[in-house]
Amino acid sequence: MLYLFIIRTIPEPVKQGVATASEGASERLECPQANRHRDSDVTRIEIRRPDDWHLHLRDGDMLSAVVPATARVFGRAIVMPNLKPPVRTVADAGAYRNRILAARPDGSRFEPLMTLYLTETTTAQDVREAAESDFVHAIKYYPAGATTNSDSGVRDLERVYPVFEAMEKHGLPLLMHGEVTDGDIDVFDREAVFIERHLEKIRRRFPELKMVLEHATTADAIDYVESAPGPIAATITVHHLMYNRNALFEGGLRPHHYCLPLIKRERHRRALVAAATSGNERFFLGTDSAPHPKHAKESDCGCAGIYSAPAAIELYASVFEAAGALHKLEGFASLHGPDFYGLPRHEEKITLEKSDWKVPETVNAGDDVLVPLRAGGNPGWSVSAS
Ligand code: NCD
Ligand code: ZN
Ligand code: ZN
């Protein structure tokens, strides 16, 4: 009896301690891993310079308008290839990279990490050239018709299996817009169905292929990435951490919250926050900042994509603060990504401070304007040194 009593009661204080530590009451505990302070008492944090592992920079005037917001804080970014026409070859990627470098503010050392757009005509030779280049870091899969500028995407996945084989051989990661496009699948279920029908099949067939499920939006995606064997990871956007699908309809239709994959139910948002703040190295920061002109968002057939770059790291900090997990921000934002891609972690640091400021209502981009995420709102954190 006594024995039973002991094993039932000993774990209790430990369990409570871990639970209260995340709410900040760890001062009472002798637990070295626990938070020393309430996150609400923390007003300043220093982290290694972060990177953005999923970013849209567009081209031309838009490119010049959006590069500075990312370059002010992120050291590197995986640049998505969904231009019109898409970035298909190493030569295309090299030329695009030069245009990005030319759009950097003076003195910026921001480094664009280029990707190729996978089509049904991509060859093993393209993969080899990409792997041999020192600036192409991945190949991006879009199902045809799934999202912005995806017309040249893949219709039949099996047709690109020879490309996956070459990628597996060369260690080049496959980045996935993980949604099916079948008209009979509910748009909120497209990611879960992709995992069930395709992702598992690809993983089994190419067990060594490095894969990133981009902009994960569901508990299904989190469960899958957490438990699948092999080199797999997921990026998580800040808007999917901040909002559930009610944000699409709050007091009316909200086109600036429209992105793909769609923002999901609250239970999915919670699963994403739990994954991002867990310290699990399979999850890392990818904003999917995707600028579209205001008129193209506020339209009877509005474009999918949320422009989050102007306050991205600040908003991530406020999500981590709310979860009592500021001490996990550095892993998610600055360590797990480079480790997955086999790149060095940054040595320099940035400082984030609690402070009040206002995200601009609009950002000029040539003759257009962009409406950033949380336009006119206060993210609660700002970058004080970078
Ligand atoms: C992205 C874009 O606008 O390029 N849009 C989006 O809603 N996320 C494309 C993408 O990442 O799917
Ligand atoms: Zn996408
Ligand atoms: Zn994207």
mmCIF file of N, CA, C and O in Angstrom, residues 102-160:
data_model
loop_
_atom_site.group_PDB
_atom_site.id
_atom_site.type_symbol
_atom_site.label_atom_id
_atom_site.label_comp_id
_atom_site.label_asym_id
_atom_site.label_seq_id
_atom_site.Cartn_x
_atom_site.Cartn_y
_atom_site.Cartn_z
ATOM 1 N N ALA A 102 20.624 42.751 -55.768
ATOM 2 C CA ALA A 102 20.635 44.168 -56.163
ATOM 3 C C ALA A 102 19.558 44.961 -55.415
ATOM 4 O O ALA A 102 19.662 46.189 -55.304
ATOM 5 N N ALA A 103 18.541 44.279 -54.902
ATOM 6 C CA ALA A 103 17.442 44.973 -54.200
ATOM 7 C C ALA A 103 17.716 45.117 -52.700
ATOM 8 O O ALA A 103 16.905 45.694 -51.968
ATOM 9 N N ARG A 104 18.847 44.587 -52.235
ATOM 10 C CA ARG A 104 19.147 44.688 -50.796
ATOM 11 C C ARG A 104 19.500 46.124 -50.434
ATOM 12 O O ARG A 104 20.130 46.833 -51.225
ATOM 13 N N PRO A 105 19.144 46.555 -49.239
ATOM 14 C CA PRO A 105 19.575 47.883 -48.799
ATOM 15 C C PRO A 105 21.108 47.923 -48.719
ATOM 16 O O PRO A 105 21.749 46.884 -48.554
ATOM 17 N N ASP A 106 21.671 49.133 -48.816
ATOM 18 C CA ASP A 106 23.132 49.274 -48.748
ATOM 19 C C ASP A 106 23.663 48.619 -47.477
ATOM 20 O O ASP A 106 23.116 48.816 -46.400
ATOM 21 N N GLY A 107 24.729 47.877 -47.637
ATOM 22 C CA GLY A 107 25.389 47.288 -46.464
ATOM 23 C C GLY A 107 24.744 45.994 -45.979
ATOM 24 O O GLY A 107 25.279 45.335 -45.088
ATOM 25 N N SER A 108 23.607 45.601 -46.540
ATOM 26 C CA SER A 108 22.921 44.388 -46.083
ATOM 27 C C SER A 108 23.700 43.144 -46.508
ATOM 28 O O SER A 108 24.223 43.072 -47.622
ATOM 29 N N ARG A 109 23.741 42.161 -45.607
ATOM 30 C CA ARG A 109 24.400 40.902 -45.953
ATOM 31 C C ARG A 109 23.381 39.770 -46.095
ATOM 32 O O ARG A 109 23.720 38.586 -46.066
ATOM 33 N N PHE A 110 22.106 40.154 -46.236
ATOM 34 C CA PHE A 110 21.034 39.179 -46.417
ATOM 35 C C PHE A 110 21.363 38.220 -47.574
ATOM 36 O O PHE A 110 21.769 38.656 -48.651
ATOM 37 N N GLU A 111 21.183 36.927 -47.317
ATOM 38 C CA GLU A 111 21.552 35.935 -48.324
ATOM 39 C C GLU A 111 20.328 35.152 -48.796
ATOM 40 O O GLU A 111 19.727 34.405 -48.022
ATOM 41 N N PRO A 112 19.952 35.350 -50.075
ATOM 42 C CA PRO A 112 18.825 34.562 -50.591
ATOM 43 C C PRO A 112 19.261 33.136 -50.916
ATOM 44 O O PRO A 112 20.275 32.935 -51.579
ATOM 45 N N LEU A 113 18.521 32.172 -50.423
ATOM 46 C CA LEU A 113 18.796 30.759 -50.709
ATOM 47 C C LEU A 113 17.772 30.340 -51.758
ATOM 48 O O LEU A 113 16.571 30.383 -51.510
ATOM 49 N N MET A 114 18.259 29.963 -52.928
ATOM 50 C CA MET A 114 17.352 29.806 -54.063
ATOM 51 C C MET A 114 16.754 28.391 -54.151
ATOM 52 O O MET A 114 17.325 27.416 -53.651
ATOM 53 N N THR A 115 15.605 28.326 -54.816
ATOM 54 C CA THR A 115 14.919 27.057 -55.031
ATOM 55 C C THR A 115 14.501 26.962 -56.501
ATOM 56 O O THR A 115 14.347 27.979 -57.164
ATOM 57 N N LEU A 116 14.309 25.735 -56.968
ATOM 58 C CA LEU A 116 13.783 25.524 -58.323
ATOM 59 C C LEU A 116 12.345 25.042 -58.224
ATOM 60 O O LEU A 116 11.979 24.332 -57.280
ATOM 61 N N TYR A 117 11.581 25.396 -59.229
ATOM 62 C CA TYR A 117 10.168 25.029 -59.306
ATOM 63 C C TYR A 117 10.071 23.682 -60.036
ATOM 64 O O TYR A 117 10.513 23.549 -61.173
ATOM 65 N N LEU A 118 9.512 22.703 -59.367
ATOM 66 C CA LEU A 118 9.404 21.361 -59.953
ATOM 67 C C LEU A 118 8.262 21.311 -60.972
ATOM 68 O O LEU A 118 7.124 21.653 -60.640
ATOM 69 N N THR A 119 8.596 20.894 -62.190
ATOM 70 C CA THR A 119 7.545 20.681 -63.197
ATOM 71 C C THR A 119 7.676 19.249 -63.700
ATOM 72 O O THR A 119 8.664 18.569 -63.396
ATOM 73 N N GLU A 120 6.725 18.842 -64.517
ATOM 74 C CA GLU A 120 6.798 17.473 -65.032
ATOM 75 C C GLU A 120 7.902 17.325 -66.077
ATOM 76 O O GLU A 120 8.175 16.224 -66.539
ATOM 77 N N THR A 121 8.550 18.455 -66.422
ATOM 78 C CA THR A 121 9.677 18.341 -67.361
ATOM 79 C C THR A 121 11.025 18.532 -66.667
ATOM 80 O O THR A 121 12.063 18.513 -67.325
ATOM 81 N N THR A 122 11.027 18.710 -65.352
ATOM 82 C CA THR A 122 12.305 18.782 -64.614
ATOM 83 C C THR A 122 13.032 17.442 -64.783
ATOM 84 O O THR A 122 12.395 16.388 -64.747
ATOM 85 N N THR A 123 14.346 17.507 -64.967
ATOM 86 C CA THR A 123 15.106 16.265 -65.197
ATOM 87 C C THR A 123 16.110 15.997 -64.068
ATOM 88 O O THR A 123 16.408 16.900 -63.270
ATOM 89 N N ALA A 124 16.636 14.772 -64.062
ATOM 90 C CA ALA A 124 17.674 14.413 -63.092
ATOM 91 C C ALA A 124 18.913 15.294 -63.292
ATOM 92 O O ALA A 124 19.630 15.617 -62.338
ATOM 93 N N GLN A 125 19.133 15.694 -64.536
ATOM 94 C CA GLN A 125 20.251 16.587 -64.856
ATOM 95 C C GLN A 125 20.055 17.956 -64.174
ATOM 96 O O GLN A 125 20.996 18.528 -63.612
ATOM 97 N N ASP A 126 18.809 18.468 -64.197
ATOM 98 C CA ASP A 126 18.512 19.737 -63.493
ATOM 99 C C ASP A 126 18.866 19.597 -62.014
ATOM 100 O O ASP A 126 19.392 20.519 -61.389
ATOM 101 N N VAL A 127 18.541 18.433 -61.451
ATOM 102 C CA VAL A 127 18.796 18.202 -60.026
ATOM 103 C C VAL A 127 20.304 18.202 -59.762
ATOM 104 O O VAL A 127 20.778 18.820 -58.806
ATOM 105 N N ARG A 128 21.023 17.535 -60.631
ATOM 106 C CA ARG A 128 22.473 17.466 -60.441
ATOM 107 C C ARG A 128 23.079 18.874 -60.493
ATOM 108 O O ARG A 128 23.884 19.254 -59.650
ATOM 109 N N GLU A 129 22.635 19.648 -61.482
ATOM 110 C CA GLU A 129 23.157 21.013 -61.598
ATOM 111 C C GLU A 129 22.811 21.848 -60.365
ATOM 112 O O GLU A 129 23.625 22.629 -59.889
ATOM 113 N N ALA A 130 21.606 21.632 -59.861
ATOM 114 C CA ALA A 130 21.189 22.377 -58.664
ATOM 115 C C ALA A 130 22.067 21.995 -57.473
ATOM 116 O O ALA A 130 22.545 22.852 -56.725
ATOM 117 N N ALA A 131 22.291 20.694 -57.321
ATOM 118 C CA ALA A 131 23.094 20.218 -56.191
ATOM 119 C C ALA A 131 24.536 20.717 -56.298
ATOM 120 O O ALA A 131 25.181 20.986 -55.284
ATOM 121 N N GLU A 132 25.019 20.853 -57.529
ATOM 122 C CA GLU A 132 26.405 21.303 -57.716
ATOM 123 C C GLU A 132 26.558 22.813 -57.579
ATOM 124 O O GLU A 132 27.649 23.318 -57.368
ATOM 125 N N SER A 133 25.454 23.547 -57.741
ATOM 126 C CA SER A 133 25.546 25.011 -57.600
ATOM 127 C C SER A 133 25.695 25.320 -56.111
ATOM 128 O O SER A 133 25.317 24.513 -55.270
ATOM 129 N N ASP A 134 26.230 26.497 -55.797
ATOM 130 C CA ASP A 134 26.329 26.781 -54.359
ATOM 131 C C ASP A 134 25.212 27.695 -53.889
ATOM 132 O O ASP A 134 25.235 28.188 -52.768
ATOM 133 N N PHE A 135 24.191 27.923 -54.728
ATOM 134 C CA PHE A 135 23.107 28.804 -54.266
ATOM 135 C C PHE A 135 21.711 28.212 -54.379
ATOM 136 O O PHE A 135 20.758 28.788 -53.876
ATOM 137 N N VAL A 136 21.574 27.031 -55.010
ATOM 138 C CA VAL A 136 20.238 26.389 -55.031
ATOM 139 C C VAL A 136 20.198 25.379 -53.889
ATOM 140 O O VAL A 136 21.051 24.498 -53.791
ATOM 141 N N HIS A 137 19.223 25.532 -53.013
ATOM 142 C CA HIS A 137 19.198 24.728 -51.790
ATOM 143 C C HIS A 137 18.054 23.743 -51.716
ATOM 144 O O HIS A 137 17.984 22.947 -50.772
ATOM 145 N N ALA A 138 17.118 23.810 -52.680
ATOM 146 C CA ALA A 138 15.964 22.912 -52.596
ATOM 147 C C ALA A 138 15.163 22.987 -53.884
ATOM 148 O O ALA A 138 15.380 23.871 -54.720
ATOM 149 N N ILE A 139 14.243 22.043 -54.038
ATOM 150 C CA ILE A 139 13.295 22.071 -55.166
ATOM 151 C C ILE A 139 11.888 22.077 -54.579
ATOM 152 O O ILE A 139 11.607 21.379 -53.595
ATOM 153 N N LYS A 140 11.029 22.913 -55.199
ATOM 154 C CA LYS A 140 9.696 23.118 -54.617
ATOM 155 C C LYS A 140 8.621 22.440 -55.452
ATOM 156 O O LYS A 140 8.516 22.663 -56.656
ATOM 157 N N TYR A 141 7.821 21.655 -54.763
ATOM 158 C CA TYR A 141 6.682 20.976 -55.406
ATOM 159 C C TYR A 141 5.399 21.763 -55.167
ATOM 160 O O TYR A 141 5.034 22.046 -54.016
ATOM 161 N N TYR A 142 4.742 22.144 -56.246
ATOM 162 C CA TYR A 142 3.383 22.700 -56.171
ATOM 163 C C TYR A 142 2.464 21.779 -56.940
ATOM 164 O O TYR A 142 2.738 21.492 -58.119
ATOM 165 N N PRO A 143 1.383 21.341 -56.339
ATOM 166 C CA PRO A 143 0.392 20.629 -57.153
ATOM 167 C C PRO A 143 -0.210 21.644 -58.123
ATOM 168 O O PRO A 143 -0.485 22.787 -57.722
ATOM 169 N N ALA A 144 -0.375 21.270 -59.395
ATOM 170 C CA ALA A 144 -0.906 22.215 -60.374
ATOM 171 C C ALA A 144 -2.230 22.787 -59.875
ATOM 172 O O ALA A 144 -3.109 22.052 -59.422
ATOM 173 N N GLY A 145 -2.333 24.099 -59.912
ATOM 174 C CA GLY A 145 -3.588 24.764 -59.554
ATOM 175 C C GLY A 145 -3.841 24.918 -58.062
ATOM 176 O O GLY A 145 -4.904 25.399 -57.658
ATOM 177 N N ALA A 146 -2.867 24.564 -57.204
ATOM 178 C CA ALA A 146 -3.143 24.588 -55.765
ATOM 179 C C ALA A 146 -3.094 25.989 -55.165
ATOM 180 O O ALA A 146 -3.760 26.274 -54.182
ATOM 181 N N THR A 147 -2.280 26.882 -55.756
ATOM 182 C CA THR A 147 -2.040 28.155 -55.080
ATOM 183 C C THR A 147 -1.563 29.191 -56.100
ATOM 184 O O THR A 147 -1.586 28.926 -57.308
ATOM 185 N N THR A 148 -1.133 30.354 -55.620
ATOM 186 C CA THR A 148 -0.670 31.428 -56.502
ATOM 187 C C THR A 148 0.430 30.938 -57.459
ATOM 188 O O THR A 148 1.403 30.318 -57.013
ATOM 189 N N ASN A 149 0.278 31.239 -58.740
ATOM 190 C CA ASN A 149 1.256 30.866 -59.779
ATOM 191 C C ASN A 149 1.677 29.401 -59.715
ATOM 192 O O ASN A 149 2.858 29.083 -59.702
ATOM 193 N N SER A 150 0.706 28.513 -59.698
ATOM 194 C CA SER A 150 1.051 27.094 -59.643
ATOM 195 C C SER A 150 0.601 26.349 -60.906
ATOM 196 O O SER A 150 0.599 25.117 -60.924
ATOM 197 N N ASP A 151 0.274 27.092 -61.962
ATOM 198 C CA ASP A 151 -0.207 26.434 -63.198
ATOM 199 C C ASP A 151 0.816 25.465 -63.772
ATOM 200 O O ASP A 151 0.452 24.467 -64.399
ATOM 201 N N SER A 152 2.101 25.773 -63.591
ATOM 202 C CA SER A 152 3.123 24.877 -64.157
ATOM 203 C C SER A 152 3.476 23.740 -63.213
ATOM 204 O O SER A 152 4.456 23.019 -63.438
ATOM 205 N N GLY A 153 2.723 23.599 -62.150
ATOM 206 C CA GLY A 153 3.025 22.572 -61.145
ATOM 207 C C GLY A 153 2.731 21.163 -61.639
ATOM 208 O O GLY A 153 2.386 20.939 -62.801
ATOM 209 N N VAL A 154 2.858 20.224 -60.695
ATOM 210 C CA VAL A 154 2.796 18.807 -61.058
ATOM 211 C C VAL A 154 1.345 18.310 -61.026
ATOM 212 O O VAL A 154 0.602 18.597 -60.098
ATOM 213 N N ARG A 155 0.946 17.582 -62.089
ATOM 214 C CA ARG A 155 -0.395 16.984 -62.111
ATOM 215 C C ARG A 155 -0.346 15.547 -61.623
ATOM 216 O O ARG A 155 -1.202 15.106 -60.873
ATOM 217 N N ASP A 156 0.699 14.832 -62.055
ATOM 218 C CA ASP A 156 0.794 13.424 -61.701
ATOM 219 C C ASP A 156 2.132 13.209 -60.973
ATOM 220 O O ASP A 156 3.198 13.235 -61.592
ATOM 221 N N LEU A 157 2.031 12.983 -59.672
ATOM 222 C CA LEU A 157 3.254 12.902 -58.859
ATOM 223 C C LEU A 157 4.216 11.803 -59.322
ATOM 224 O O LEU A 157 5.434 11.981 -59.272
ATOM 225 N N GLU A 158 3.659 10.704 -59.781
ATOM 226 C CA GLU A 158 4.545 9.591 -60.159
ATOM 227 C C GLU A 158 5.456 9.955 -61.331
ATOM 228 O O GLU A 158 6.528 9.384 -61.485
ATOM 229 N N ARG A 159 5.016 10.930 -62.115
ATOM 230 C CA ARG A 159 5.852 11.344 -63.259
ATOM 231 C C ARG A 159 7.148 12.020 -62.812
ATOM 232 O O ARG A 159 8.085 12.122 -63.587
ATOM 233 N N VAL A 160 7.162 12.542 -61.582
ATOM 234 C CA VAL A 160 8.392 13.205 -61.124
ATOM 235 C C VAL A 160 9.206 12.312 -60.169
ATOM 236 O O VAL A 160 10.175 12.770 -59.567
#
